[in-house]
Amino acid sequence: MHKRNGFTLIELLVCVAIMAILTTIGYVNYSEYIRKARRADAQSSLIELAVAQEKYFQQHHSYTQDISSSAGLANGSAYSEHDHYKISVTLVNEQNNGFIGFTLMATAQGSQAQDLDCFKLAINHLNQQLSYDGDNQQTKNCWH
């Protein structure tokens, strides 16, 4: 009888298949983790701009639609710090309070646009933290 050395082709294919399955599961989980981590980019930018809007309000008795640093907003930009989100501002009229309010909206762009569960993140002058999916429907809170 001959002593066998090495692996058979079937054993090798089974090992390759197992590795492929584990790699696929790992990649999917990693991609989801990265998408969730990038939400912090939008959240920190929105909070920073909301604070800057409040400071602007204290000085000018109104909010500004110009979120650039030239308007006096510290580090104001139309994009989040790492450019994963585009930020816009909408001024709103609060009739029962008699003053103008704001809503800051961060919309995912680039590879982050695949985050359809939390496609848009928003914060307003009442510090309400909102999130919307890819169909612009309000979703579970993505601000965790």
Short mmCIF file of N, CA and C in Angstrom, two decimals:
data_model
loop_
_atom_site.label_atom_id
_atom_site.label_comp_id
_atom_site.label_asym_id
_atom_site.label_seq_id
_atom_site.Cartn_x
_atom_site.Cartn_y
_atom_site.Cartn_z
N MET A 1 0.82 -1.17 0.00
CA MET A 1 0.00 0.00 0.00
C MET A 1 0.87 1.24 0.00
N HIS A 2 0.40 2.22 -0.76
CA HIS A 2 1.13 3.49 -0.82
C HIS A 2 0.59 4.45 0.23
N LYS A 3 1.49 5.10 0.87
CA LYS A 3 1.08 6.12 1.82
C LYS A 3 0.79 7.40 1.05
N ARG A 4 -0.42 8.00 1.29
CA ARG A 4 -0.82 9.22 0.58
C ARG A 4 -0.24 10.45 1.27
N ASN A 5 0.28 11.33 0.48
CA ASN A 5 0.76 12.62 0.98
C ASN A 5 -0.06 13.72 0.32
N GLY A 6 -0.47 14.72 1.09
CA GLY A 6 -1.18 15.84 0.52
C GLY A 6 -2.69 15.69 0.60
N PHE A 7 -3.37 16.53 -0.18
CA PHE A 7 -4.83 16.58 -0.17
C PHE A 7 -5.37 16.13 -1.50
N THR A 8 -6.59 15.61 -1.48
CA THR A 8 -7.26 15.29 -2.73
C THR A 8 -7.88 16.57 -3.29
N LEU A 9 -8.24 16.53 -4.53
CA LEU A 9 -8.86 17.70 -5.17
C LEU A 9 -10.17 18.06 -4.48
N ILE A 10 -10.95 17.08 -4.09
CA ILE A 10 -12.24 17.34 -3.43
C ILE A 10 -12.01 18.03 -2.09
N GLU A 11 -11.04 17.57 -1.32
CA GLU A 11 -10.74 18.21 -0.04
C GLU A 11 -10.32 19.66 -0.24
N LEU A 12 -9.52 19.90 -1.26
CA LEU A 12 -9.07 21.25 -1.56
C LEU A 12 -10.25 22.14 -1.97
N LEU A 13 -11.16 21.63 -2.80
CA LEU A 13 -12.33 22.41 -3.24
C LEU A 13 -13.26 22.72 -2.07
N VAL A 14 -13.41 21.78 -1.14
CA VAL A 14 -14.25 22.02 0.04
C VAL A 14 -13.65 23.14 0.87
N CYS A 15 -12.34 23.12 1.06
CA CYS A 15 -11.66 24.19 1.83
C CYS A 15 -11.82 25.54 1.14
N VAL A 16 -11.67 25.58 -0.16
CA VAL A 16 -11.82 26.83 -0.91
C VAL A 16 -13.26 27.34 -0.80
N ALA A 17 -14.23 26.44 -0.89
CA ALA A 17 -15.64 26.84 -0.78
C ALA A 17 -15.94 27.41 0.60
N ILE A 18 -15.43 26.77 1.64
CA ILE A 18 -15.64 27.27 3.00
C ILE A 18 -15.02 28.65 3.16
N MET A 19 -13.82 28.83 2.66
CA MET A 19 -13.15 30.13 2.74
C MET A 19 -13.93 31.21 1.98
N ALA A 20 -14.48 30.85 0.84
CA ALA A 20 -15.26 31.81 0.05
C ALA A 20 -16.51 32.23 0.81
N ILE A 21 -17.17 31.30 1.44
CA ILE A 21 -18.38 31.62 2.21
C ILE A 21 -18.04 32.52 3.38
N LEU A 22 -17.00 32.18 4.13
CA LEU A 22 -16.60 33.00 5.27
C LEU A 22 -16.16 34.40 4.84
N THR A 23 -15.46 34.49 3.73
CA THR A 23 -15.03 35.80 3.21
C THR A 23 -16.24 36.64 2.82
N THR A 24 -17.22 36.04 2.16
CA THR A 24 -18.42 36.76 1.75
C THR A 24 -19.18 37.28 2.96
N ILE A 25 -19.36 36.45 3.96
CA ILE A 25 -20.06 36.88 5.18
C ILE A 25 -19.28 38.00 5.86
N GLY A 26 -17.99 37.86 5.93
CA GLY A 26 -17.16 38.89 6.55
C GLY A 26 -17.22 40.21 5.80
N TYR A 27 -17.20 40.17 4.49
CA TYR A 27 -17.24 41.40 3.68
C TYR A 27 -18.57 42.11 3.85
N VAL A 28 -19.67 41.37 3.83
CA VAL A 28 -21.00 41.97 4.00
C VAL A 28 -21.10 42.64 5.37
N ASN A 29 -20.66 41.95 6.41
CA ASN A 29 -20.71 42.53 7.76
C ASN A 29 -19.80 43.75 7.87
N TYR A 30 -18.63 43.69 7.27
CA TYR A 30 -17.70 44.82 7.30
C TYR A 30 -18.29 46.02 6.56
N SER A 31 -18.90 45.80 5.40
CA SER A 31 -19.50 46.89 4.63
C SER A 31 -20.61 47.57 5.43
N GLU A 32 -21.43 46.79 6.10
CA GLU A 32 -22.51 47.35 6.92
C GLU A 32 -21.93 48.15 8.09
N TYR A 33 -20.89 47.63 8.70
CA TYR A 33 -20.23 48.33 9.80
C TYR A 33 -19.67 49.68 9.33
N ILE A 34 -19.05 49.70 8.17
CA ILE A 34 -18.49 50.95 7.62
C ILE A 34 -19.60 51.96 7.34
N ARG A 35 -20.72 51.51 6.76
CA ARG A 35 -21.84 52.42 6.50
C ARG A 35 -22.35 53.04 7.79
N LYS A 36 -22.50 52.23 8.83
CA LYS A 36 -22.97 52.74 10.12
C LYS A 36 -21.96 53.70 10.74
N ALA A 37 -20.69 53.39 10.62
CA ALA A 37 -19.66 54.26 11.19
C ALA A 37 -19.61 55.60 10.47
N ARG A 38 -19.87 55.60 9.18
CA ARG A 38 -19.82 56.85 8.42
C ARG A 38 -20.98 57.78 8.76
N ARG A 39 -22.04 57.25 9.35
CA ARG A 39 -23.14 58.11 9.79
C ARG A 39 -22.65 59.12 10.81
N ALA A 40 -21.65 58.76 11.59
CA ALA A 40 -21.09 59.68 12.58
C ALA A 40 -20.52 60.93 11.91
N ASP A 41 -20.05 60.79 10.68
CA ASP A 41 -19.55 61.93 9.91
C ASP A 41 -20.67 62.95 9.73
N ALA A 42 -21.83 62.49 9.35
CA ALA A 42 -22.97 63.39 9.16
C ALA A 42 -23.46 63.93 10.49
N GLN A 43 -23.55 63.08 11.48
CA GLN A 43 -24.07 63.50 12.78
C GLN A 43 -23.23 64.60 13.40
N SER A 44 -21.91 64.43 13.39
CA SER A 44 -21.06 65.45 13.99
C SER A 44 -21.13 66.76 13.21
N SER A 45 -21.20 66.68 11.88
CA SER A 45 -21.31 67.90 11.08
C SER A 45 -22.64 68.61 11.33
N LEU A 46 -23.72 67.84 11.43
CA LEU A 46 -25.03 68.45 11.68
C LEU A 46 -25.09 69.10 13.06
N ILE A 47 -24.57 68.43 14.06
CA ILE A 47 -24.59 69.00 15.41
C ILE A 47 -23.75 70.26 15.47
N GLU A 48 -22.59 70.23 14.84
CA GLU A 48 -21.71 71.41 14.82
C GLU A 48 -22.40 72.58 14.13
N LEU A 49 -23.07 72.32 13.01
CA LEU A 49 -23.76 73.39 12.29
C LEU A 49 -24.99 73.88 13.06
N ALA A 50 -25.67 72.99 13.78
CA ALA A 50 -26.82 73.41 14.57
C ALA A 50 -26.38 74.36 15.70
N VAL A 51 -25.28 74.04 16.33
CA VAL A 51 -24.74 74.92 17.37
C VAL A 51 -24.33 76.27 16.76
N ALA A 52 -23.71 76.22 15.58
CA ALA A 52 -23.31 77.46 14.91
C ALA A 52 -24.54 78.28 14.52
N GLN A 53 -25.61 77.62 14.11
CA GLN A 53 -26.86 78.34 13.78
C GLN A 53 -27.41 79.05 15.02
N GLU A 54 -27.35 78.39 16.16
CA GLU A 54 -27.85 79.00 17.39
C GLU A 54 -26.99 80.22 17.79
N LYS A 55 -25.69 80.10 17.62
CA LYS A 55 -24.81 81.24 17.90
C LYS A 55 -25.13 82.40 16.95
N TYR A 56 -25.37 82.05 15.66
CA TYR A 56 -25.72 83.08 14.68
C TYR A 56 -27.03 83.75 15.07
N PHE A 57 -27.99 82.94 15.54
CA PHE A 57 -29.29 83.48 15.95
C PHE A 57 -29.13 84.46 17.11
N GLN A 58 -28.26 84.15 18.05
CA GLN A 58 -28.05 85.04 19.20
C GLN A 58 -27.49 86.40 18.76
N GLN A 59 -26.70 86.41 17.71
CA GLN A 59 -26.08 87.65 17.25
C GLN A 59 -26.96 88.43 16.28
N HIS A 60 -27.75 87.72 15.44
CA HIS A 60 -28.49 88.38 14.37
C HIS A 60 -30.01 88.26 14.51
N HIS A 61 -30.49 87.55 15.50
CA HIS A 61 -31.92 87.36 15.75
C HIS A 61 -32.64 86.68 14.58
N SER A 62 -31.91 85.91 13.85
CA SER A 62 -32.47 85.08 12.78
C SER A 62 -31.46 83.98 12.45
N TYR A 63 -31.92 82.95 11.76
CA TYR A 63 -31.03 81.90 11.30
C TYR A 63 -30.59 82.22 9.89
N THR A 64 -29.53 81.59 9.43
CA THR A 64 -29.03 81.84 8.09
C THR A 64 -29.18 80.60 7.21
N GLN A 65 -29.41 80.85 5.95
CA GLN A 65 -29.49 79.75 4.99
C GLN A 65 -28.11 79.47 4.39
N ASP A 66 -27.21 80.39 4.59
CA ASP A 66 -25.84 80.24 4.10
C ASP A 66 -25.02 79.53 5.17
N ILE A 67 -24.67 78.27 4.92
CA ILE A 67 -23.94 77.51 5.95
C ILE A 67 -22.44 77.53 5.72
N SER A 68 -21.96 78.47 4.90
CA SER A 68 -20.52 78.57 4.69
C SER A 68 -19.90 79.31 5.86
N SER A 69 -18.61 79.14 6.01
CA SER A 69 -17.92 79.83 7.11
C SER A 69 -17.89 81.34 6.89
N SER A 70 -18.11 81.80 5.64
CA SER A 70 -18.15 83.23 5.38
C SER A 70 -19.38 83.88 6.01
N ALA A 71 -20.40 83.07 6.31
CA ALA A 71 -21.60 83.60 6.96
C ALA A 71 -21.43 83.69 8.47
N GLY A 72 -20.27 83.31 8.94
CA GLY A 72 -20.01 83.37 10.37
C GLY A 72 -20.21 82.05 11.08
N LEU A 73 -20.54 81.02 10.34
CA LEU A 73 -20.71 79.70 10.95
C LEU A 73 -19.35 79.02 11.00
N ALA A 74 -18.94 78.63 12.16
CA ALA A 74 -17.62 78.01 12.33
C ALA A 74 -17.53 76.73 11.52
N ASN A 75 -16.52 76.64 10.70
CA ASN A 75 -16.26 75.46 9.87
C ASN A 75 -17.46 75.07 9.02
N GLY A 76 -18.28 76.03 8.66
CA GLY A 76 -19.46 75.72 7.85
C GLY A 76 -19.06 75.21 6.48
N SER A 77 -19.76 74.19 6.01
CA SER A 77 -19.47 73.61 4.71
C SER A 77 -20.72 72.93 4.19
N ALA A 78 -20.83 72.82 2.88
CA ALA A 78 -21.96 72.13 2.28
C ALA A 78 -21.76 70.62 2.30
N TYR A 79 -20.64 70.15 2.84
CA TYR A 79 -20.35 68.72 2.91
C TYR A 79 -19.89 68.35 4.31
N SER A 80 -20.13 67.12 4.69
CA SER A 80 -19.65 66.65 5.99
C SER A 80 -18.12 66.60 5.96
N GLU A 81 -17.53 66.41 7.11
CA GLU A 81 -16.08 66.50 7.24
C GLU A 81 -15.34 65.58 6.27
N HIS A 82 -15.83 64.37 6.08
CA HIS A 82 -15.17 63.41 5.20
C HIS A 82 -15.89 63.24 3.86
N ASP A 83 -16.78 64.17 3.54
CA ASP A 83 -17.48 64.23 2.24
C ASP A 83 -18.38 63.03 1.95
N HIS A 84 -18.86 62.34 2.98
CA HIS A 84 -19.79 61.23 2.77
C HIS A 84 -21.23 61.71 2.65
N TYR A 85 -21.47 62.96 3.06
CA TYR A 85 -22.82 63.54 3.05
C TYR A 85 -22.78 64.96 2.53
N LYS A 86 -23.82 65.32 1.79
CA LYS A 86 -24.01 66.71 1.36
C LYS A 86 -25.01 67.34 2.32
N ILE A 87 -24.69 68.51 2.82
CA ILE A 87 -25.52 69.15 3.84
C ILE A 87 -26.25 70.34 3.25
N SER A 88 -27.53 70.44 3.57
CA SER A 88 -28.34 71.57 3.14
C SER A 88 -29.12 72.09 4.35
N VAL A 89 -29.59 73.32 4.23
CA VAL A 89 -30.37 73.93 5.31
C VAL A 89 -31.66 74.49 4.72
N THR A 90 -32.74 74.32 5.48
CA THR A 90 -34.04 74.88 5.12
C THR A 90 -34.53 75.69 6.30
N LEU A 91 -34.93 76.91 6.04
CA LEU A 91 -35.50 77.73 7.09
C LEU A 91 -37.00 77.48 7.15
N VAL A 92 -37.52 77.37 8.35
CA VAL A 92 -38.96 77.10 8.52
C VAL A 92 -39.56 78.15 9.42
N ASN A 93 -40.85 78.41 9.24
CA ASN A 93 -41.58 79.39 10.03
C ASN A 93 -42.38 78.67 11.10
N GLU A 94 -42.03 78.88 12.35
CA GLU A 94 -42.77 78.31 13.47
C GLU A 94 -43.84 79.31 13.86
N GLN A 95 -45.08 79.09 13.39
CA GLN A 95 -46.13 80.08 13.60
C GLN A 95 -46.51 80.25 15.07
N ASN A 96 -46.58 79.17 15.82
CA ASN A 96 -47.00 79.30 17.21
C ASN A 96 -45.93 79.94 18.08
N ASN A 97 -44.66 79.90 17.67
CA ASN A 97 -43.61 80.56 18.43
C ASN A 97 -43.26 81.93 17.85
N GLY A 98 -43.71 82.19 16.64
CA GLY A 98 -43.46 83.48 16.02
C GLY A 98 -42.03 83.73 15.61
N PHE A 99 -41.23 82.69 15.34
CA PHE A 99 -39.86 82.91 14.88
C PHE A 99 -39.52 81.90 13.79
N ILE A 100 -38.45 82.18 13.12
CA ILE A 100 -37.96 81.30 12.06
C ILE A 100 -37.09 80.21 12.69
N GLY A 101 -37.28 79.00 12.24
CA GLY A 101 -36.45 77.89 12.68
C GLY A 101 -35.66 77.34 11.50
N PHE A 102 -34.95 76.26 11.71
CA PHE A 102 -34.15 75.67 10.64
C PHE A 102 -34.20 74.15 10.72
N THR A 103 -33.95 73.54 9.60
CA THR A 103 -33.71 72.09 9.52
C THR A 103 -32.46 71.89 8.70
N LEU A 104 -31.48 71.20 9.29
CA LEU A 104 -30.26 70.84 8.57
C LEU A 104 -30.40 69.40 8.11
N MET A 105 -30.11 69.14 6.85
CA MET A 105 -30.28 67.81 6.27
C MET A 105 -28.96 67.34 5.67
N ALA A 106 -28.55 66.13 6.02
CA ALA A 106 -27.35 65.52 5.43
C ALA A 106 -27.82 64.36 4.54
N THR A 107 -27.48 64.43 3.27
CA THR A 107 -27.88 63.41 2.30
C THR A 107 -26.66 62.61 1.88
N ALA A 108 -26.75 61.29 1.99
CA ALA A 108 -25.62 60.41 1.67
C ALA A 108 -25.23 60.57 0.21
N GLN A 109 -23.93 60.50 -0.04
CA GLN A 109 -23.43 60.56 -1.42
C GLN A 109 -22.26 59.60 -1.57
N GLY A 110 -21.88 59.35 -2.79
CA GLY A 110 -20.78 58.42 -3.07
C GLY A 110 -21.14 57.02 -2.62
N SER A 111 -20.18 56.30 -2.09
CA SER A 111 -20.43 54.93 -1.64
C SER A 111 -21.40 54.88 -0.47
N GLN A 112 -21.51 55.96 0.29
CA GLN A 112 -22.44 56.00 1.42
C GLN A 112 -23.89 56.02 0.95
N ALA A 113 -24.14 56.36 -0.30
CA ALA A 113 -25.50 56.39 -0.83
C ALA A 113 -26.14 55.01 -0.85
N GLN A 114 -25.36 53.97 -0.63
CA GLN A 114 -25.91 52.61 -0.53
C GLN A 114 -26.56 52.36 0.81
N ASP A 115 -26.42 53.27 1.74
CA ASP A 115 -27.04 53.16 3.07
C ASP A 115 -28.50 53.61 2.95
N LEU A 116 -29.33 52.77 2.36
CA LEU A 116 -30.71 53.15 2.08
C LEU A 116 -31.58 53.21 3.33
N ASP A 117 -31.17 52.55 4.41
CA ASP A 117 -31.94 52.61 5.65
C ASP A 117 -31.85 53.99 6.29
N CYS A 118 -30.73 54.62 6.16
CA CYS A 118 -30.48 55.94 6.75
C CYS A 118 -29.87 56.85 5.70
N PHE A 119 -30.59 57.05 4.60
CA PHE A 119 -30.08 57.80 3.46
C PHE A 119 -29.92 59.29 3.80
N LYS A 120 -30.84 59.81 4.63
CA LYS A 120 -30.77 61.21 5.04
C LYS A 120 -30.86 61.29 6.56
N LEU A 121 -30.05 62.18 7.13
CA LEU A 121 -30.10 62.47 8.55
C LEU A 121 -30.40 63.95 8.69
N ALA A 122 -31.19 64.32 9.69
CA ALA A 122 -31.56 65.72 9.86
C ALA A 122 -31.60 66.09 11.34
N ILE A 123 -31.42 67.39 11.58
CA ILE A 123 -31.58 67.96 12.92
C ILE A 123 -32.21 69.33 12.74
N ASN A 124 -33.07 69.71 13.66
CA ASN A 124 -33.72 71.02 13.53
C ASN A 124 -33.44 71.89 14.74
N HIS A 125 -34.05 73.08 14.73
CA HIS A 125 -33.82 74.06 15.80
C HIS A 125 -34.35 73.59 17.15
N LEU A 126 -35.20 72.58 17.16
CA LEU A 126 -35.72 72.01 18.41
C LEU A 126 -34.87 70.84 18.87
N ASN A 127 -33.75 70.60 18.17
CA ASN A 127 -32.83 69.50 18.43
C ASN A 127 -33.47 68.13 18.22
N GLN A 128 -34.46 68.07 17.35
CA GLN A 128 -35.04 66.78 16.97
C GLN A 128 -34.13 66.14 15.94
N GLN A 129 -33.74 64.91 16.20
CA GLN A 129 -32.84 64.18 15.31
C GLN A 129 -33.68 63.19 14.52
N LEU A 130 -33.71 63.39 13.20
CA LEU A 130 -34.56 62.60 12.31
C LEU A 130 -33.73 61.84 11.31
N SER A 131 -34.30 60.78 10.75
CA SER A 131 -33.63 60.02 9.69
C SER A 131 -34.66 59.56 8.68
N TYR A 132 -34.22 59.45 7.44
CA TYR A 132 -35.10 59.09 6.32
C TYR A 132 -34.42 58.03 5.47
N ASP A 133 -35.23 57.15 4.88
CA ASP A 133 -34.67 56.12 4.00
C ASP A 133 -34.53 56.66 2.58
N GLY A 134 -34.16 55.79 1.65
CA GLY A 134 -33.96 56.19 0.26
C GLY A 134 -35.22 56.67 -0.43
N ASP A 135 -36.40 56.31 0.10
CA ASP A 135 -37.67 56.75 -0.47
C ASP A 135 -38.21 57.98 0.24
N ASN A 136 -37.39 58.61 1.06
CA ASN A 136 -37.73 59.82 1.80
C ASN A 136 -38.82 59.59 2.85
N GLN A 137 -38.94 58.36 3.32
CA GLN A 137 -39.87 58.03 4.40
C GLN A 137 -39.10 58.05 5.71
N GLN A 138 -39.71 58.59 6.75
CA GLN A 138 -39.03 58.64 8.04
C GLN A 138 -38.80 57.22 8.55
N THR A 139 -37.60 56.97 9.06
CA THR A 139 -37.22 55.62 9.49
C THR A 139 -36.91 55.61 10.97
N LYS A 140 -36.51 54.44 11.41
CA LYS A 140 -36.05 54.30 12.79
C LYS A 140 -34.93 55.30 13.04
N ASN A 141 -34.69 55.55 14.28
CA ASN A 141 -33.67 56.54 14.61
C ASN A 141 -32.28 56.00 14.28
N CYS A 142 -31.60 56.65 13.37
CA CYS A 142 -30.25 56.26 12.97
C CYS A 142 -29.18 57.04 13.74
N TRP A 143 -29.59 57.73 14.76
CA TRP A 143 -28.67 58.57 15.51
C TRP A 143 -28.04 57.84 16.69
N HIS A 144 -28.20 56.54 16.82
CA HIS A 144 -27.65 55.79 17.96
C HIS A 144 -26.15 55.82 17.93
#
